XYZ file of C-alpha atoms in Angstrom:
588
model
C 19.066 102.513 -66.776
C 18.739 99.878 -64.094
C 17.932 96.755 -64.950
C 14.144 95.887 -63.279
C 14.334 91.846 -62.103
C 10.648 91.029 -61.363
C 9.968 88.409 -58.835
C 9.264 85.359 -61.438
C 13.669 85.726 -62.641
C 14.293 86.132 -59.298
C 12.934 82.693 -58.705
C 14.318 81.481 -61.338
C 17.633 82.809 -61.104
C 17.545 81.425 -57.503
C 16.344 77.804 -58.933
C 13.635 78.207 -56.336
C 10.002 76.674 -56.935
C 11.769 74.941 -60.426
C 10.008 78.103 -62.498
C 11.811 77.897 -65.022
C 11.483 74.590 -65.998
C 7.667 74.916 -64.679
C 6.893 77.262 -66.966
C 7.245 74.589 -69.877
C 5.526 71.085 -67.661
C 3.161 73.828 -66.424
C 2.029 76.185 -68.837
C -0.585 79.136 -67.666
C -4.089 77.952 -68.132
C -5.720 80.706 -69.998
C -8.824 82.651 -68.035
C -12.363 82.043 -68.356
C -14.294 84.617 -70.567
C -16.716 86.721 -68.593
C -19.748 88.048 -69.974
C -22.123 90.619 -68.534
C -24.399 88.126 -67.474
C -21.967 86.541 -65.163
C -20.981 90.226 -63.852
C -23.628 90.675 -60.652
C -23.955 94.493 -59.749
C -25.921 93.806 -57.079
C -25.734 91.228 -53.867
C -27.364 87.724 -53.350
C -30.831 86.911 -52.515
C -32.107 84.631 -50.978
C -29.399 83.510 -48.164
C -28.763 84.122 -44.518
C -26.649 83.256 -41.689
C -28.452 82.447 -38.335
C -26.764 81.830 -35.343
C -28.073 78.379 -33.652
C -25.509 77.728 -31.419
C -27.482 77.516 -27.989
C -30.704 75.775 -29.927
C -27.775 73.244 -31.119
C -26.717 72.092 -28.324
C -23.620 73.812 -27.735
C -24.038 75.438 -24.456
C -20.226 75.959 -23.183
C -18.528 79.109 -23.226
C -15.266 79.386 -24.057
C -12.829 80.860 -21.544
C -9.943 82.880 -22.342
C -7.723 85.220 -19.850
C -8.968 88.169 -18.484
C -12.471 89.859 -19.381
C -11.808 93.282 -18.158
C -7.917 93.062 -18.434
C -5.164 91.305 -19.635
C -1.335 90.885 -18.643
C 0.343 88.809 -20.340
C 0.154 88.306 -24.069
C -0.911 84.265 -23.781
C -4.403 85.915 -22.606
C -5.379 87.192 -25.843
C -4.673 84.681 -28.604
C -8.150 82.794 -28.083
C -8.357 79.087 -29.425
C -9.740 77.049 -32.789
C -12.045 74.589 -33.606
C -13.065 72.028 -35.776
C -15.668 70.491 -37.777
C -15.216 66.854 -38.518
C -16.941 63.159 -38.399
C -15.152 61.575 -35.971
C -17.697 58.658 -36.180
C -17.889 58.364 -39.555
C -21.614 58.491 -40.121
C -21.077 61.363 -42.482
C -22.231 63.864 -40.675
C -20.084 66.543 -39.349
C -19.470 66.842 -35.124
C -17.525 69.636 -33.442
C -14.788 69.986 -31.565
C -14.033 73.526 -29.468
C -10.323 74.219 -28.149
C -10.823 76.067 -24.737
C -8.715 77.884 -22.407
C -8.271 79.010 -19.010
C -7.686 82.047 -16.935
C -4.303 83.135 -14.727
C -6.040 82.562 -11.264
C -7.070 79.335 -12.650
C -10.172 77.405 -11.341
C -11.419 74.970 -8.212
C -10.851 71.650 -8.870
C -13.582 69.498 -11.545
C -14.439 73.244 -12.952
C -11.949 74.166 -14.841
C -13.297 74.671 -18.798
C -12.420 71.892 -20.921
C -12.669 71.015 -24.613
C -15.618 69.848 -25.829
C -16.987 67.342 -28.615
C -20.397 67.703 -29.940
C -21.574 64.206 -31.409
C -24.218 65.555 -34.550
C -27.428 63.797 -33.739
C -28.763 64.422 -37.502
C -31.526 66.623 -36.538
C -29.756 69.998 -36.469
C -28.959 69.176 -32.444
C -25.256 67.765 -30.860
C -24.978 66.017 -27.797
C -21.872 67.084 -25.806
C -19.812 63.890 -25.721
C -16.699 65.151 -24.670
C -15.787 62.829 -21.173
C -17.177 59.736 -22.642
C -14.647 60.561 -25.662
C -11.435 60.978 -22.984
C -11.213 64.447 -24.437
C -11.613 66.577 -20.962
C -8.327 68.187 -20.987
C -7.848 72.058 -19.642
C -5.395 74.628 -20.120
C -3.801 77.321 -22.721
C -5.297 75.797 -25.987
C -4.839 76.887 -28.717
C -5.143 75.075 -32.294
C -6.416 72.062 -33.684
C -5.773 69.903 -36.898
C -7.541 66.808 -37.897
C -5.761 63.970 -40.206
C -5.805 60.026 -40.398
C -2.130 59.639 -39.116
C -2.022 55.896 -38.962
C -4.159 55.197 -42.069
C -6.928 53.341 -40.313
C -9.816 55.010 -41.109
C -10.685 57.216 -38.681
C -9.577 61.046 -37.943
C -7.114 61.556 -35.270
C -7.107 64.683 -33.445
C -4.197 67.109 -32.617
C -4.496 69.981 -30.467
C -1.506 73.077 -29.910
C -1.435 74.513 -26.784
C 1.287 77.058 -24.176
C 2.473 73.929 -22.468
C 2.516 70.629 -24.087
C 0.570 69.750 -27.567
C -1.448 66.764 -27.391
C -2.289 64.452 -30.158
C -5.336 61.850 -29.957
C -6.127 58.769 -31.533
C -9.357 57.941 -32.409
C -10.332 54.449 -31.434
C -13.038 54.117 -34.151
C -15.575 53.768 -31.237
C -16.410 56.544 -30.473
C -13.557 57.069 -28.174
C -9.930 58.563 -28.162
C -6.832 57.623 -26.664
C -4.054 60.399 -25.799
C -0.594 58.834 -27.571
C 0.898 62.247 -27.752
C 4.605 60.940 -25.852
C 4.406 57.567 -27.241
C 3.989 59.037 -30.755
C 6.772 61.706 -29.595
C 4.358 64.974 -30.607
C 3.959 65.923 -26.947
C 7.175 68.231 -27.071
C 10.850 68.401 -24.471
C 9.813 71.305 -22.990
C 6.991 73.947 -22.294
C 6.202 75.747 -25.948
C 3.742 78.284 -27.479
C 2.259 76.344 -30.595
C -0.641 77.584 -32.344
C -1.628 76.365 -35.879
C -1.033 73.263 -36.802
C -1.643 71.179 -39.951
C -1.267 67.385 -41.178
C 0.262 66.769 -44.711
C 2.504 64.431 -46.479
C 5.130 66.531 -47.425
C 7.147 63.532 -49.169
C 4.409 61.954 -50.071
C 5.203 58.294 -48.904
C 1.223 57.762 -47.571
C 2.003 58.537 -44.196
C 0.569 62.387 -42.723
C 3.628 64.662 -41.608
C 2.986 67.215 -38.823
C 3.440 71.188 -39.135
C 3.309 73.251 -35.969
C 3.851 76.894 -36.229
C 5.415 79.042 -33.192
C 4.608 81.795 -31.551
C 7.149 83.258 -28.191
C 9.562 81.367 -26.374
C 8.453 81.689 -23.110
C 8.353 78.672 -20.798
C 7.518 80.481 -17.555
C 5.074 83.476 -16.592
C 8.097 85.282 -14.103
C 10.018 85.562 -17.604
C 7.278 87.696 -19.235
C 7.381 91.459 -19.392
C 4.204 92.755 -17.375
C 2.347 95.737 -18.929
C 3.969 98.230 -17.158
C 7.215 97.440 -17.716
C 7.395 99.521 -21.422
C 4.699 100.740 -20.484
C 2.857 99.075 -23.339
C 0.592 101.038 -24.705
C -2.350 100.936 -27.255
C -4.279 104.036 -27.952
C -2.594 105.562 -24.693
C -4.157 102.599 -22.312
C -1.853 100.229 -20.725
C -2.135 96.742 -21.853
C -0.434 93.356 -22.625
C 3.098 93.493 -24.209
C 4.194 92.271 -27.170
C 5.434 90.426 -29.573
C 7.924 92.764 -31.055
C 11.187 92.425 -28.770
C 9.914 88.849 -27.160
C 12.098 85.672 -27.795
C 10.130 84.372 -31.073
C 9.595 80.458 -31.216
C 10.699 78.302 -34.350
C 8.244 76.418 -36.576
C 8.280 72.328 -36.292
C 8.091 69.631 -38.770
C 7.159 66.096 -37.553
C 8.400 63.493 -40.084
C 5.651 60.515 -39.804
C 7.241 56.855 -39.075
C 4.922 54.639 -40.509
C 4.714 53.242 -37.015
C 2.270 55.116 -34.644
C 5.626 57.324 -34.133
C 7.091 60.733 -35.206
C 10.400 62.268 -35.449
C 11.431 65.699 -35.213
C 13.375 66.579 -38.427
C 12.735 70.627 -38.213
C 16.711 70.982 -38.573
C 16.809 68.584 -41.594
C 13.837 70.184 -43.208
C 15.728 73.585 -43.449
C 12.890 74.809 -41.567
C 14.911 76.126 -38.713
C 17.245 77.789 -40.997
C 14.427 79.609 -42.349
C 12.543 82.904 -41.556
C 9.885 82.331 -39.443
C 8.784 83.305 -35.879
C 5.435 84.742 -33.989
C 3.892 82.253 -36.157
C 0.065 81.325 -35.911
C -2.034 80.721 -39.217
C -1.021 77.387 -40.903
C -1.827 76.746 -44.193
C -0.845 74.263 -46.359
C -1.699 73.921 -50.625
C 0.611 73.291 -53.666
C 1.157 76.598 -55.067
C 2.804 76.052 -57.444
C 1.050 72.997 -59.262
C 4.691 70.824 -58.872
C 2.605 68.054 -57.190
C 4.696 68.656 -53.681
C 2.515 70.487 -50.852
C 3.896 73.791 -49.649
C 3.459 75.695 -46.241
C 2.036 79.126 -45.791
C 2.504 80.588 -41.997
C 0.825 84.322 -41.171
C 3.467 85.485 -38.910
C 2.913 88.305 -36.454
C 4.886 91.793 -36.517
C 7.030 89.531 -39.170
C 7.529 88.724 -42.570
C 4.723 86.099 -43.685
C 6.586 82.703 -44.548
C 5.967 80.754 -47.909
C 8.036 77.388 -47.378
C 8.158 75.755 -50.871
C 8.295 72.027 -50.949
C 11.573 70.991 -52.266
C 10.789 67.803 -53.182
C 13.326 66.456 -51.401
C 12.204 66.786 -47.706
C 13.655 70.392 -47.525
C 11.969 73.253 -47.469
C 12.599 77.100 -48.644
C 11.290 80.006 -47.581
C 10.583 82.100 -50.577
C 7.759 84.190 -49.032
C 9.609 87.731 -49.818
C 10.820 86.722 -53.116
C 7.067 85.118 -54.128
C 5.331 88.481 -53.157
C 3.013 86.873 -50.481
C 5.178 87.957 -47.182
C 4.472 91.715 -47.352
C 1.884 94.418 -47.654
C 1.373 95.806 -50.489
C 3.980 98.910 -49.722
C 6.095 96.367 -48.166
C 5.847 96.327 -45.074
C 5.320 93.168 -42.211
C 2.297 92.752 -41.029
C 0.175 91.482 -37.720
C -1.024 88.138 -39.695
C -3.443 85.895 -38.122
C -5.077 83.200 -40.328
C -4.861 82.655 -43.820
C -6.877 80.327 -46.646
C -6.700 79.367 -49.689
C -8.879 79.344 -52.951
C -9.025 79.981 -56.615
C -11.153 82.628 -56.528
C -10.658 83.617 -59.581
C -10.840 80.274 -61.103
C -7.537 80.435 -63.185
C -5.956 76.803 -61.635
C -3.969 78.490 -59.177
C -4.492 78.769 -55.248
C -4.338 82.187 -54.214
C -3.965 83.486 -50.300
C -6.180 85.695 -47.899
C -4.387 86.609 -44.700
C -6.089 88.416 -42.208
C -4.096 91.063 -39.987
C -4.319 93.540 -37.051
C -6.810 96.286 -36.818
C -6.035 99.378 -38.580
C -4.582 97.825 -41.511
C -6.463 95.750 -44.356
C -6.830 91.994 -44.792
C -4.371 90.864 -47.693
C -5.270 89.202 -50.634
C -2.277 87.769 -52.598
C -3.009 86.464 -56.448
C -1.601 83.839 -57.905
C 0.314 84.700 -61.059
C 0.999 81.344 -61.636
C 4.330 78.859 -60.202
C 3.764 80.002 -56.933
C 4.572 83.929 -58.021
C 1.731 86.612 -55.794
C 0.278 89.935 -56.541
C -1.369 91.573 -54.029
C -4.324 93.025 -54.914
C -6.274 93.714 -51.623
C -7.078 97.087 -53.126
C -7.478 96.185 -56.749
C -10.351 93.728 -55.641
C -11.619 95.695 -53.312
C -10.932 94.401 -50.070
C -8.969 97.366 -48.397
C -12.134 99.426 -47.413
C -12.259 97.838 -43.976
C -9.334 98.932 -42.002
C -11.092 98.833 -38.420
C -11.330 95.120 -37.364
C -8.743 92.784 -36.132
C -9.037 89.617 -38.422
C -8.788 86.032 -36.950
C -10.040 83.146 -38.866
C -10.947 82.807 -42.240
C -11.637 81.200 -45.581
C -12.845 81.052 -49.013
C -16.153 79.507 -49.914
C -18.926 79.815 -51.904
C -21.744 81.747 -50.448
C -24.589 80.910 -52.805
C -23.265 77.892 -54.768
C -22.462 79.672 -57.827
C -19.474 78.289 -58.690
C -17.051 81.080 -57.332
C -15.310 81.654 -53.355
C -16.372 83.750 -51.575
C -14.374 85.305 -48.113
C -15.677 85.112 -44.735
C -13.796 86.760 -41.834
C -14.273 86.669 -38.021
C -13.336 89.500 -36.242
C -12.227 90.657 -32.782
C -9.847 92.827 -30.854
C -7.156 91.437 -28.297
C -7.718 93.973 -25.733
C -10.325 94.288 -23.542
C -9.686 97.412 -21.894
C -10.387 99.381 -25.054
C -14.093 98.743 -23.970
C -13.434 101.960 -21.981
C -12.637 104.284 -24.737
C -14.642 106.241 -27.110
C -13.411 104.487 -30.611
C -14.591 103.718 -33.880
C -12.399 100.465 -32.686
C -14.142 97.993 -30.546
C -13.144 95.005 -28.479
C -16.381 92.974 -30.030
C -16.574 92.941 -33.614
C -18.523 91.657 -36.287
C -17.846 89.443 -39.428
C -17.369 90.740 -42.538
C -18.340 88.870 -46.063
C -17.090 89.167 -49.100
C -19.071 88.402 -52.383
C -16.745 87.488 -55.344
C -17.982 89.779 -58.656
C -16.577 87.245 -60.700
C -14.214 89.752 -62.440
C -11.411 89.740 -59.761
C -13.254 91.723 -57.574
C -15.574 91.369 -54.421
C -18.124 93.262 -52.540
C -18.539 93.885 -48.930
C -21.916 92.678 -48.281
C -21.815 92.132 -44.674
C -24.596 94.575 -43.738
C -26.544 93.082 -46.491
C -26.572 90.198 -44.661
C -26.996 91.514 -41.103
C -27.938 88.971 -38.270
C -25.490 86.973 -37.060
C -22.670 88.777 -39.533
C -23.373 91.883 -37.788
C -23.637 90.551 -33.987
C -20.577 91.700 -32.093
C -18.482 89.067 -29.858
C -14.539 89.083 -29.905
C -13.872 85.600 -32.513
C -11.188 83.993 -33.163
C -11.124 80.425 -34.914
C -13.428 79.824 -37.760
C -14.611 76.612 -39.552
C -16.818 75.619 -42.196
C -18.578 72.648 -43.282
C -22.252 71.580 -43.275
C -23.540 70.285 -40.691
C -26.773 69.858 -41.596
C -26.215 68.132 -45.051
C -28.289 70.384 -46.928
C -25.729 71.278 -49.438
C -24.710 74.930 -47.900
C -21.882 75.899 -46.268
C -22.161 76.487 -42.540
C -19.597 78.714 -40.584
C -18.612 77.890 -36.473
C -16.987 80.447 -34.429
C -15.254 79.857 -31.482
C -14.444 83.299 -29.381
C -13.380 84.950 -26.275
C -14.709 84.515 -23.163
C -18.550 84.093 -24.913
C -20.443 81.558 -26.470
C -19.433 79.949 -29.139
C -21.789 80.788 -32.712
C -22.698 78.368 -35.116
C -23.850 80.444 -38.169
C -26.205 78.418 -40.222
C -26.544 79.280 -43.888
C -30.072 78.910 -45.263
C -30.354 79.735 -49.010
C -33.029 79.786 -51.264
C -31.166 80.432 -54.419
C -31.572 76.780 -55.944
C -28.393 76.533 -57.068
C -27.037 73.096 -57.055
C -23.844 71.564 -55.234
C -21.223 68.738 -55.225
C -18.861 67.420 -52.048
C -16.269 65.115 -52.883
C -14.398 62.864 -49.595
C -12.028 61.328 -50.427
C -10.249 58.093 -49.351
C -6.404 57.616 -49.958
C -5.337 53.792 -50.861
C -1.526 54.390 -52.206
C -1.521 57.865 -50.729
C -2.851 58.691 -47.156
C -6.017 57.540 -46.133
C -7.921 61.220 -45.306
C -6.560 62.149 -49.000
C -4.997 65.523 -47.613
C -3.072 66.866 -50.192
C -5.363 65.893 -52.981
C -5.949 68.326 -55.676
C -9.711 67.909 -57.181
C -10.688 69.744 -60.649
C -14.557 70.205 -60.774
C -15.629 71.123 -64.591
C -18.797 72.104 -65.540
C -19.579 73.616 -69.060
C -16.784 75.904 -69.520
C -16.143 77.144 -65.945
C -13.683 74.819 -63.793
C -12.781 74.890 -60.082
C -9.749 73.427 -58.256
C -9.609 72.598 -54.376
C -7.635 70.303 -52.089
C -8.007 68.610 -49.642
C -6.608 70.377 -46.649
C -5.545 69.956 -43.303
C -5.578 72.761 -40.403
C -5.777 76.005 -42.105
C -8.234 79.362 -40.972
C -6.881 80.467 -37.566
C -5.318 77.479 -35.565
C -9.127 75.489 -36.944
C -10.258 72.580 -38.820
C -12.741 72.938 -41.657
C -14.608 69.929 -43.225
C -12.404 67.434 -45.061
C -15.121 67.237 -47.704
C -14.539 68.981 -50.572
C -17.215 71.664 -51.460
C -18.139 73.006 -55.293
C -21.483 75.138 -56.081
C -22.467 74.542 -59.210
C -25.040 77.353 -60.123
C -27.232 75.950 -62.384
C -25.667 72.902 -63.768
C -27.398 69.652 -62.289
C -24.323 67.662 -63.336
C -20.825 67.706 -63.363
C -19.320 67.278 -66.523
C -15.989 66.043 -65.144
C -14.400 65.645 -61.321
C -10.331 64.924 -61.685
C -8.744 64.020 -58.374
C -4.611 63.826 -58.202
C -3.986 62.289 -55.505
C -0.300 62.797 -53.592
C 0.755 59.414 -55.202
C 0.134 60.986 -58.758
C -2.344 58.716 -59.700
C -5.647 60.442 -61.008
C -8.849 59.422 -60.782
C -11.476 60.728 -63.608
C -15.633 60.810 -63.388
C -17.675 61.640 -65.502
C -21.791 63.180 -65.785
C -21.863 63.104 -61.810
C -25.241 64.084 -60.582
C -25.492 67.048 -58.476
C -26.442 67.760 -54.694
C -24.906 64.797 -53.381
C -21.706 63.952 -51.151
C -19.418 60.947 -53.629
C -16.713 58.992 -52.162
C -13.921 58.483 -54.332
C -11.692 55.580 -53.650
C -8.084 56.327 -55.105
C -7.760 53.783 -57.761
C -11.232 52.479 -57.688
C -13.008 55.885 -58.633
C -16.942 56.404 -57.101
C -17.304 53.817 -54.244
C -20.721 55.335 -52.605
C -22.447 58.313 -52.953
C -25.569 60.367 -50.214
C -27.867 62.270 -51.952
C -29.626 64.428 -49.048
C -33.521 66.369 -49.775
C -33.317 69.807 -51.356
């Protein structure tokens, strides 16, 4: 008989991801026991997503090609956006990426991005030109990160053209450094998701920007006719199969205010890897060295494991998580990680293009993926075209949920008769606790089931009251900010951290929240979703526990900071080295 080589000796054999030798520093952590009680049959009470976007404050639409028809592929990737305190009054503002249109726009009305200062009251004031943040064009992505370790978040933003990063002043104000800090790019580019990390871990934030075509002008692109390209027998935008595919980019960071381009020494350009838009970074395999996740489109997914050496390998195909489950590519869009399963290893959700599933890749341990969309019930909805996304916990029970925003890339499918549609709605996952979730989206209803074309997704809470909130940003449409109210009473913990040794946002930072005998694991993470920016606060439900027994934080230094009995419902700030340096407890 053939011999059988299963992915884990494969690695091993290769010496990729150090398996073999992780399998001894890094032994499996067994799985929690589950008892009937912790087995729900049936969905949550007691919460609900409302969409307050217009009461908020937020009364831009986003702009994004054609709303009848499109011609050129640029025209339906939409753009992120981010929640984050750029002020540092811990309370979360918002930041939308918008876009333009081919014919472009008179003078002083083109759309522009926009920051929304939180005014603590469950309102934002649109601060965006006394920021210096007006800027219009193809936009894409954004990433948020503390590149020069002063204390405040800088901003980076992807777009067709040049990327742009900003430096926040710490007063309220930002300043665009992009060519001084030599981010801006040589040449026109299509970037999309983008992420900061400190992939040698020296204390200084790295840059990842993913790819997507190589096209620098519009008289280079194939027009719709020219196949004819065709979806569902209506002409429409072409591609990307058979367009020039860009080439991922690492940024190594200076330690000066400066960056250098070392994409050729990072192995990264000897890599697979092109049509590239989710970004998402996590260790995977618990080495200590953060890896790089990229949902590629019409192309293998890569997994680029961390070396530990400033190179990078992709071992995507070889780790299980660059397929479907019958092996084929697919049309990935964002990605996110969790432990959803609570094991102490990150595993993946991907979302892809309609008429095929979202993917949900297990961790087997030392970076090795199942995928087990099916298994755990996620490969009932086949209809909707997935954009952003992420894990978190719904109800504050102690376990990640998924939350997906939805919408197709074509609007002239608005003239057909199909169970596909151009607007979609979200879809929500409950997590059963037994490796399984539940679609429990029309449980839900609202602003789940309200149809608009999305594309970035965030989370965070903006109104401190210990939920997690969800923003949307879409196409040509209002933006939604989905508030979560719950009544469930379950309690919470958020953990920001503040790098000394290591970088000052903490990205990378791997935080353990025990309680009883159930433990989570998180990072701290950069980028991530669809080309968005989710809060940099670390988010645990609880359930019923009104402590926490024990919060470990490794920071990328390798030093670890331990607490103890932490009260519940309350945002800590943990200083690396110094442990609990303030803490906000907000009203129930």
């Amino acid at each position: 008989m053939p011999r059988i080589v299963t992915r884990r000796q494969l690695l091993q054999m290769a010496g990729l991801g150090g398996a073999a030798s992780l399998a001894v520093a890094f032994p499996p952590r067994p799985r929690l026991p589950l008892t009937a009680s912790l087995r729900p049959t049936v969905p949550p009470l007691g919460v609900s997503f409302i969409d307050v976007g217009r009461q908020a404050g937020i009364h831009h639409r986003t702009v994004y090609g054609g709303e009848k028809r499109n011609i050129y592929l640029l025209e339906t990737t939409g753009c992120g956006v981010a929640f984050f305190d750029y002020d540092n009054d811990g309370w979360l503002d918002l930041f939308f990426v918008n876009g333009t249109r081919l014919e472009g726009f008179p003078k002083g009305l083109e759309p522009t991005n926009h920051l929304y200062k939180n005014n603590r009251d469950g309102t934002f004031t649109d601060v965006t030109a006394r920021a210096g943040l007006k800027r219009s064009g193809w936009g894409q992505g954004v990433c948020i990160g503390d590149y020069d370790n002063d204390g405040f978040e800088d901003l980076f933003l992807t777009y067709w053209g040049r990327n742009v990063l900003y430096h926040n002043n710490g007063d309220g104000t930002f300043t665009d450094v992009s060519e001084k800090a030599g981010v801006a790019g040589s040449r026109v580019r299509w970037s999309t998701g983008c992420a900061f990390l400190d992939y040698d871990r020296d204390g200084h934030l790295d840059l990842f920007v993913a790819n997507y075509c190589d096209f620098a002008d519009f008289k280079n692109w194939p027009l719709p006719d020219s196949g004819p390209c065709l979806f569902k027998g209506v002409v429409v935008a072409c591609g990307p199969p058979g367009l020039p595919g860009g080439k991922n980019i690492v940024y190594h960071n200076n330690g000066d205010g400066t960056f250098t381009d070392v994409s050729e020494k990072a192995g990264i350009l000897r890599e697979n890897g092109t049509y590239g838009l989710g970004v998402l970074t996590a260790d995977f395999d618990n080495d200590g060295w953060p890896d790089i996740y990229v949902a590629n489109d019409s192309q293998p997914s890569a997994l680029y494991h961390n070396n530990g050496d400033g190179t990078f390998t992709d071992i995507g195909i070889m780790a299980g998580c660059a397929y479907s489950q019958d092996g084929k590519p697919q049309a990935g869009m964002g990605a996110a990680a969790g432990d959803y399963d609570c094991d102490g290893w990150l595993d993946i959700f991907k979302t892809n293009f309609s008429e095929d599933t979202s993917s949900l890749y297990h961790n087997t341990g030392h970076a090795v993926f199942d995928d087990v969309t099916f298994a755990a019930g996620l490969g009932l909805n086949t209809r909707y075209l997935g954009w952003g996304c992420g894990f978190f916990d719904l109800d504050n029970d102690g376990w990640p949920d998924i939350f997906c925003s939805n919408g197709h890339i074509y609007p002239e499918i608005r003239t057909l008769s199909l169970d596909i549609r151009y607007d979609e709605p979200k879809v929500v996952y409950y997590n059963l606790r037994d490796g399984r979730f539940q679609d429990i989206s029309k449980v839900l209803g609202g602003a789940i089931l309200e149809p608009v074309s999305s594309r970035g997704c965030a989370f965070g809470d903006f109104d401190n009251d210990g939920d997690v909130d969800v923003v949307v940003n879409t196409v040509n449409d209002f933006p939604q900010l989905l508030r979560l109210d719950s009544a469930t009473g379950h309690h919470w913990i958020k953990v920001r951290t503040q790098g000394t040794k290591s970088n000052r946002s903490g990205i990378g930072a791997r935080i353990k929240c025990v309680t009883g005998n159930h433990q989570q694991i998180d990072e701290v993470r950069s980028g991530g979703s669809y080309a968005s920016q989710s809060d940099l606060r670390v988010h645990f439900g609880l359930g019923d526990a009104v402590k926490v027994d024990r919060i470990e934080i490794e920071w990328p230094s390798g030093h670890v900071d331990v607490l103890a009995d932490v009260p519940a419902d309350q945002v800590i700030y943990v200083e690396e080295g110094r442990g609990l340096v303030r803490s906000i407890s907000f009203k129930r």
